[in-house]
Amino acid sequence: TQLLEQSPQFLSIQEGENLTVYCNSSSVFSSLQWYRQEPGEGPVLLVTVVTGGEVKKLKRLTFQFGDARKDSSLHITAAQPGDTGLYLCAGPAVSNDYKLSFGAGTTVTVRA
Amino acid sequence: ETGVTQTPRHLVMGMTNKKSLKCEQHLGHNAMYWYKQSAKKPLELMFVYSLEERVENNSVPSRFSPECPNSSHLFLHLHTLQPEDSALYLCASSQDPQQGFLQETQYFGPGTRLLVL
């Protein structure tokens, strides 16, 4: 199984500030997904990135897949309290495409 | 009800108890999954069912016993658990895992928070 490391583990910022969280691996991934998990809920898929160097935007969220497809980042512009949650990256495990290998996540807290 | 539901949402049990977690999906999907989420650790895939047949068992101890009576329902039967089994247990479903990762989106339920005393 390919391992995904996320950093930082925790991030607390003031409303209106920007933030970036990272997902790194020593292995090449064919694609990566980002999920957000709010307190008391299950993870919800935000985006899938497929092509090396790809950039996708979802309102104030910008996702980038590294050129070598070993890393990805999530940048949030002008964070709001509603962005609070656990951000998880996930990619396909080696042997079975449908199996997801998850990172441990970054807990983001946006203070009003 | 819509999406993926799980009951109970919270469960406290002793090490000698027997309990069951229930998951129901209202999305018409063919595959269902059990994951374990512990603090500061990545989600761990436990079991996968496709069309009611178990296709994955990730070396899970026998004190966890899954059951999938139909494509909409998934159970996790628990017995003689250990304190280290305390975690959030998440159920997920997807349309057809045979289509591969890119075509598949897994939809998660809210989870059952389990505490083993």
mmCIF file of C-alpha atoms in Angstrom:
data_model
loop_
_atom_site.group_PDB
_atom_site.id
_atom_site.type_symbol
_atom_site.label_atom_id
_atom_site.label_comp_id
_atom_site.label_asym_id
_atom_site.label_seq_id
_atom_site.Cartn_x
_atom_site.Cartn_y
_atom_site.Cartn_z
ATOM 1 C CA THR A 1 0.000 0.000 0.000
ATOM 2 C CA GLN A 2 1.275 3.446 -0.915
ATOM 3 C CA LEU A 3 1.642 5.844 2.029
ATOM 4 C CA LEU A 4 0.428 9.425 2.079
ATOM 5 C CA GLU A 5 1.788 11.941 4.580
ATOM 6 C CA GLN A 6 -0.120 15.103 5.323
ATOM 7 C CA SER A 7 1.193 18.283 6.878
ATOM 8 C CA PRO A 8 0.716 20.124 9.028
ATOM 9 C CA GLN A 9 -1.242 17.911 11.402
ATOM 10 C CA PHE A 10 -3.090 20.894 12.885
ATOM 11 C CA LEU A 11 -3.685 24.416 11.595
ATOM 12 C CA SER A 12 -5.554 27.226 13.335
ATOM 13 C CA ILE A 13 -6.059 30.542 11.592
ATOM 14 C CA GLN A 14 -8.185 33.658 11.775
ATOM 15 C CA GLU A 15 -11.095 34.204 9.417
ATOM 16 C CA GLY A 16 -9.931 35.901 6.230
ATOM 17 C CA GLU A 17 -6.429 34.429 6.250
ATOM 18 C CA ASN A 18 -5.080 32.046 3.646
ATOM 19 C CA LEU A 19 -3.809 28.527 4.302
ATOM 20 C CA THR A 20 -2.136 25.666 2.491
ATOM 21 C CA VAL A 21 -2.079 21.994 3.447
ATOM 22 C CA TYR A 22 0.109 19.357 1.864
ATOM 23 C CA CYS A 23 -0.084 15.717 0.898
ATOM 24 C CA ASN A 24 3.165 13.940 0.053
ATOM 25 C CA SER A 25 4.300 10.474 -0.898
ATOM 26 C CA SER A 26 7.458 8.754 -2.026
ATOM 27 C CA SER A 27 5.323 6.839 -4.517
ATOM 28 C CA VAL A 28 3.737 7.961 -7.756
ATOM 29 C CA PHE A 29 -0.039 8.108 -7.737
ATOM 30 C CA SER A 30 -2.159 7.884 -10.855
ATOM 31 C CA SER A 31 -4.541 10.343 -9.224
ATOM 32 C CA LEU A 32 -5.402 11.802 -5.830
ATOM 33 C CA GLN A 33 -8.577 12.830 -4.081
ATOM 34 C CA TRP A 34 -9.214 15.421 -1.389
ATOM 35 C CA TYR A 35 -11.973 14.993 1.180
ATOM 36 C CA ARG A 36 -13.281 17.236 3.940
ATOM 37 C CA GLN A 37 -14.684 15.704 7.109
ATOM 38 C CA GLU A 38 -16.679 17.969 9.380
ATOM 39 C CA PRO A 39 -17.111 17.136 13.081
ATOM 40 C CA GLY A 40 -19.647 14.362 13.555
ATOM 41 C CA GLU A 41 -19.815 13.534 9.862
ATOM 42 C CA GLY A 42 -18.132 11.253 7.353
ATOM 43 C CA PRO A 43 -15.655 12.456 4.713
ATOM 44 C CA VAL A 44 -17.083 14.195 1.657
ATOM 45 C CA LEU A 45 -15.229 14.196 -1.657
ATOM 46 C CA LEU A 46 -14.081 17.646 -2.777
ATOM 47 C CA VAL A 47 -12.043 16.943 -5.887
ATOM 48 C CA THR A 48 -10.066 14.370 -7.867
ATOM 49 C CA VAL A 49 -6.831 15.419 -9.580
ATOM 50 C CA VAL A 50 -5.548 13.231 -12.361
ATOM 51 C CA THR A 51 -2.873 14.884 -14.469
ATOM 52 C CA GLY A 52 0.582 15.874 -13.198
ATOM 53 C CA GLY A 53 0.702 19.659 -12.747
ATOM 54 C CA GLU A 54 -3.086 19.910 -12.815
ATOM 55 C CA VAL A 55 -4.741 22.767 -10.945
ATOM 56 C CA LYS A 56 -8.419 22.669 -10.027
ATOM 57 C CA LYS A 57 -10.443 25.374 -8.351
ATOM 58 C CA LEU A 58 -13.551 24.976 -6.254
ATOM 59 C CA LYS A 59 -14.684 28.461 -5.201
ATOM 60 C CA ARG A 60 -12.011 29.575 -2.684
ATOM 61 C CA LEU A 61 -10.237 26.202 -2.715
ATOM 62 C CA THR A 62 -7.365 25.547 -5.132
ATOM 63 C CA PHE A 63 -6.012 22.032 -5.552
ATOM 64 C CA GLN A 64 -2.717 21.251 -7.266
ATOM 65 C CA PHE A 65 -1.245 17.913 -8.277
ATOM 66 C CA GLY A 66 2.552 17.836 -8.432
ATOM 67 C CA ASP A 67 4.284 17.410 -11.766
ATOM 68 C CA ALA A 68 5.721 14.072 -10.648
ATOM 69 C CA ARG A 69 2.359 12.986 -9.218
ATOM 70 C CA LYS A 70 3.899 12.343 -5.808
ATOM 71 C CA ASP A 71 2.389 15.295 -4.005
ATOM 72 C CA SER A 72 -0.603 17.561 -3.874
ATOM 73 C CA SER A 73 -1.615 20.740 -2.112
ATOM 74 C CA LEU A 74 -4.828 22.420 -1.091
ATOM 75 C CA HIS A 75 -4.878 26.203 -0.773
ATOM 76 C CA ILE A 76 -7.797 28.044 0.796
ATOM 77 C CA THR A 77 -8.124 31.763 0.158
ATOM 78 C CA ALA A 78 -9.854 34.016 2.685
ATOM 79 C CA ALA A 79 -10.789 31.146 4.968
ATOM 80 C CA GLN A 80 -14.188 31.147 6.660
ATOM 81 C CA PRO A 81 -15.399 29.326 9.786
ATOM 82 C CA GLY A 82 -17.326 26.980 7.489
ATOM 83 C CA ASP A 83 -13.990 25.711 6.155
ATOM 84 C CA THR A 84 -13.263 24.160 9.553
ATOM 85 C CA GLY A 85 -12.772 20.415 9.339
ATOM 86 C CA LEU A 86 -10.400 17.532 8.756
ATOM 87 C CA TYR A 87 -8.899 17.557 5.264
ATOM 88 C CA LEU A 88 -7.905 14.161 3.949
ATOM 89 C CA CYS A 89 -6.046 13.175 0.832
ATOM 90 C CA ALA A 90 -6.453 9.723 -0.661
ATOM 91 C CA GLY A 91 -5.166 7.799 -3.617
ATOM 92 C CA PRO A 92 -5.594 4.355 -5.126
ATOM 93 C CA ALA A 93 -3.714 1.570 -3.407
ATOM 94 C CA VAL A 94 -1.302 -0.391 -5.534
ATOM 95 C CA SER A 95 -3.185 -3.580 -6.211
ATOM 96 C CA ASN A 96 -6.804 -2.517 -6.534
ATOM 97 C CA ASP A 97 -7.975 0.751 -8.006
ATOM 98 C CA TYR A 98 -11.104 0.957 -5.909
ATOM 99 C CA LYS A 99 -9.201 0.666 -2.658
ATOM 100 C CA LEU A 100 -8.297 4.039 -1.218
ATOM 101 C CA SER A 101 -5.123 4.757 0.755
ATOM 102 C CA PHE A 102 -5.718 7.732 3.058
ATOM 103 C CA GLY A 103 -3.423 10.214 4.732
ATOM 104 C CA ALA A 104 -3.934 10.924 8.445
ATOM 105 C CA GLY A 105 -5.360 14.350 7.622
ATOM 106 C CA THR A 106 -4.905 17.994 8.562
ATOM 107 C CA THR A 107 -7.284 19.453 11.126
ATOM 108 C CA VAL A 108 -8.101 23.024 10.130
ATOM 109 C CA THR A 109 -9.775 25.432 12.532
ATOM 110 C CA VAL A 110 -10.879 28.841 11.276
ATOM 111 C CA ARG A 111 -11.636 31.277 14.097
ATOM 112 C CA ALA A 112 -14.289 33.942 13.617
ATOM 113 C CA GLU B 1 -33.718 9.108 4.210
ATOM 114 C CA THR B 2 -31.029 9.921 1.690
ATOM 115 C CA GLY B 3 -27.377 9.010 1.298
ATOM 116 C CA VAL B 4 -25.703 6.670 3.756
ATOM 117 C CA THR B 5 -27.043 6.294 7.283
ATOM 118 C CA GLN B 6 -25.453 4.575 10.255
ATOM 119 C CA THR B 7 -26.846 3.491 13.591
ATOM 120 C CA PRO B 8 -26.167 3.873 16.384
ATOM 121 C CA ARG B 9 -24.205 7.110 16.218
ATOM 122 C CA HIS B 10 -22.561 6.426 19.568
ATOM 123 C CA LEU B 11 -21.942 3.136 21.380
ATOM 124 C CA VAL B 12 -20.283 2.272 24.661
ATOM 125 C CA MET B 13 -19.657 -1.384 25.336
ATOM 126 C CA GLY B 14 -17.739 -3.601 27.686
ATOM 127 C CA MET B 15 -15.190 -6.108 26.502
ATOM 128 C CA THR B 16 -17.580 -9.020 27.035
ATOM 129 C CA ASN B 17 -20.555 -7.479 25.220
ATOM 130 C CA LYS B 18 -21.899 -8.313 21.789
ATOM 131 C CA LYS B 19 -23.230 -5.469 19.669
ATOM 132 C CA SER B 20 -23.883 -4.696 16.009
ATOM 133 C CA LEU B 21 -23.385 -1.619 13.884
ATOM 134 C CA LYS B 22 -25.801 -0.999 11.041
ATOM 135 C CA CYS B 23 -25.311 0.838 7.769
ATOM 136 C CA GLU B 24 -27.921 1.533 5.109
ATOM 137 C CA GLN B 25 -27.407 3.204 1.755
ATOM 138 C CA HIS B 26 -30.238 4.782 -0.215
ATOM 139 C CA LEU B 27 -28.193 5.443 -3.367
ATOM 140 C CA GLY B 28 -28.752 2.233 -5.311
ATOM 141 C CA HIS B 29 -25.051 1.364 -5.084
ATOM 142 C CA ASN B 30 -23.574 -2.102 -5.492
ATOM 143 C CA ALA B 31 -20.569 -1.866 -3.165
ATOM 144 C CA MET B 32 -20.297 -1.157 0.551
ATOM 145 C CA TYR B 33 -17.285 -0.643 2.795
ATOM 146 C CA TRP B 34 -16.352 -0.597 6.471
ATOM 147 C CA TYR B 35 -13.520 1.701 7.603
ATOM 148 C CA LYS B 36 -11.958 2.311 11.003
ATOM 149 C CA GLN B 37 -10.869 5.848 11.844
ATOM 150 C CA SER B 38 -8.630 6.274 14.908
ATOM 151 C CA ALA B 39 -7.255 9.560 16.165
ATOM 152 C CA LYS B 40 -4.174 10.760 14.281
ATOM 153 C CA LYS B 41 -4.162 7.673 12.052
ATOM 154 C CA PRO B 42 -5.243 7.236 8.433
ATOM 155 C CA LEU B 43 -8.562 5.620 7.680
ATOM 156 C CA GLU B 44 -8.145 1.872 7.625
ATOM 157 C CA LEU B 45 -10.184 -0.176 5.180
ATOM 158 C CA MET B 46 -11.646 -3.197 6.964
ATOM 159 C CA PHE B 47 -14.075 -4.934 4.604
ATOM 160 C CA VAL B 48 -15.478 -4.490 1.106
ATOM 161 C CA TYR B 49 -18.643 -6.052 -0.252
ATOM 162 C CA SER B 50 -19.559 -5.998 -3.923
ATOM 163 C CA LEU B 51 -22.987 -7.284 -4.906
ATOM 164 C CA GLU B 52 -23.324 -8.771 -1.424
ATOM 165 C CA GLU B 53 -20.132 -10.805 -1.706
ATOM 166 C CA ARG B 54 -17.124 -10.018 0.440
ATOM 167 C CA VAL B 55 -14.247 -9.072 -1.854
ATOM 168 C CA GLU B 56 -11.836 -7.679 0.713
ATOM 169 C CA ASN B 57 -10.881 -8.555 4.262
ATOM 170 C CA ASN B 58 -7.906 -6.509 5.383
ATOM 171 C CA SER B 59 -6.543 -8.866 8.050
ATOM 172 C CA VAL B 60 -9.221 -7.749 10.470
ATOM 173 C CA PRO B 61 -9.417 -9.693 13.778
ATOM 174 C CA SER B 62 -12.223 -12.210 13.984
ATOM 175 C CA ARG B 63 -13.879 -10.267 16.800
ATOM 176 C CA PHE B 64 -15.220 -8.109 13.939
ATOM 177 C CA SER B 65 -17.714 -9.974 11.759
ATOM 178 C CA PRO B 66 -19.349 -8.261 8.760
ATOM 179 C CA GLU B 67 -22.658 -9.190 7.199
ATOM 180 C CA CYS B 68 -24.220 -7.931 3.979
ATOM 181 C CA PRO B 69 -27.736 -9.362 3.565
ATOM 182 C CA ASN B 70 -28.471 -7.220 0.496
ATOM 183 C CA SER B 71 -26.853 -4.418 -1.454
ATOM 184 C CA SER B 72 -28.484 -1.737 0.691
ATOM 185 C CA HIS B 73 -27.557 -2.988 4.145
ATOM 186 C CA LEU B 74 -24.279 -3.718 5.862
ATOM 187 C CA PHE B 75 -23.690 -4.820 9.436
ATOM 188 C CA LEU B 76 -20.605 -5.078 11.595
ATOM 189 C CA HIS B 77 -21.046 -7.534 14.458
ATOM 190 C CA LEU B 78 -18.792 -6.917 17.437
ATOM 191 C CA HIS B 79 -17.833 -9.317 20.222
ATOM 192 C CA THR B 80 -15.137 -9.456 22.895
ATOM 193 C CA LEU B 81 -13.608 -6.200 21.724
ATOM 194 C CA GLN B 82 -10.511 -4.604 23.212
ATOM 195 C CA PRO B 83 -10.081 -0.986 24.386
ATOM 196 C CA GLU B 84 -7.816 -0.331 21.375
ATOM 197 C CA ASP B 85 -10.820 -1.010 19.138
ATOM 198 C CA SER B 86 -12.341 2.270 20.298
ATOM 199 C CA ALA B 87 -12.639 4.421 17.179
ATOM 200 C CA LEU B 88 -15.028 5.945 14.659
ATOM 201 C CA TYR B 89 -16.385 3.253 12.348
ATOM 202 C CA LEU B 90 -17.364 4.585 8.960
ATOM 203 C CA CYS B 91 -19.500 2.926 6.346
ATOM 204 C CA ALA B 92 -19.284 3.926 2.690
ATOM 205 C CA SER B 93 -20.893 2.896 -0.566
ATOM 206 C CA SER B 94 -20.039 3.241 -4.233
ATOM 207 C CA GLN B 95 -21.706 2.397 -7.510
ATOM 208 C CA ASP B 96 -19.437 -0.284 -8.938
ATOM 209 C CA PRO B 97 -15.839 -0.809 -7.756
ATOM 210 C CA GLN B 98 -15.048 -2.792 -10.882
ATOM 211 C CA GLN B 99 -15.137 0.456 -12.839
ATOM 212 C CA GLY B 100 -11.956 1.576 -11.128
ATOM 213 C CA PHE B 101 -10.876 4.529 -9.040
ATOM 214 C CA LEU B 102 -11.508 7.388 -11.411
ATOM 215 C CA GLN B 103 -15.075 6.397 -12.122
ATOM 216 C CA GLU B 104 -15.883 5.712 -8.526
ATOM 217 C CA THR B 105 -16.882 8.060 -5.743
ATOM 218 C CA GLN B 106 -17.298 6.657 -2.280
ATOM 219 C CA TYR B 107 -20.081 8.171 -0.199
ATOM 220 C CA PHE B 108 -19.545 7.987 3.527
ATOM 221 C CA GLY B 109 -22.012 7.763 6.369
ATOM 222 C CA PRO B 110 -21.613 9.855 9.541
ATOM 223 C CA GLY B 111 -20.002 7.007 11.451
ATOM 224 C CA THR B 112 -20.526 5.232 14.762
ATOM 225 C CA ARG B 113 -18.329 6.474 17.594
ATOM 226 C CA LEU B 114 -17.416 3.327 19.564
ATOM 227 C CA LEU B 115 -15.918 3.278 23.041
ATOM 228 C CA VAL B 116 -14.810 -0.034 24.506
ATOM 229 C CA LEU B 117 -14.360 -0.053 28.260
#
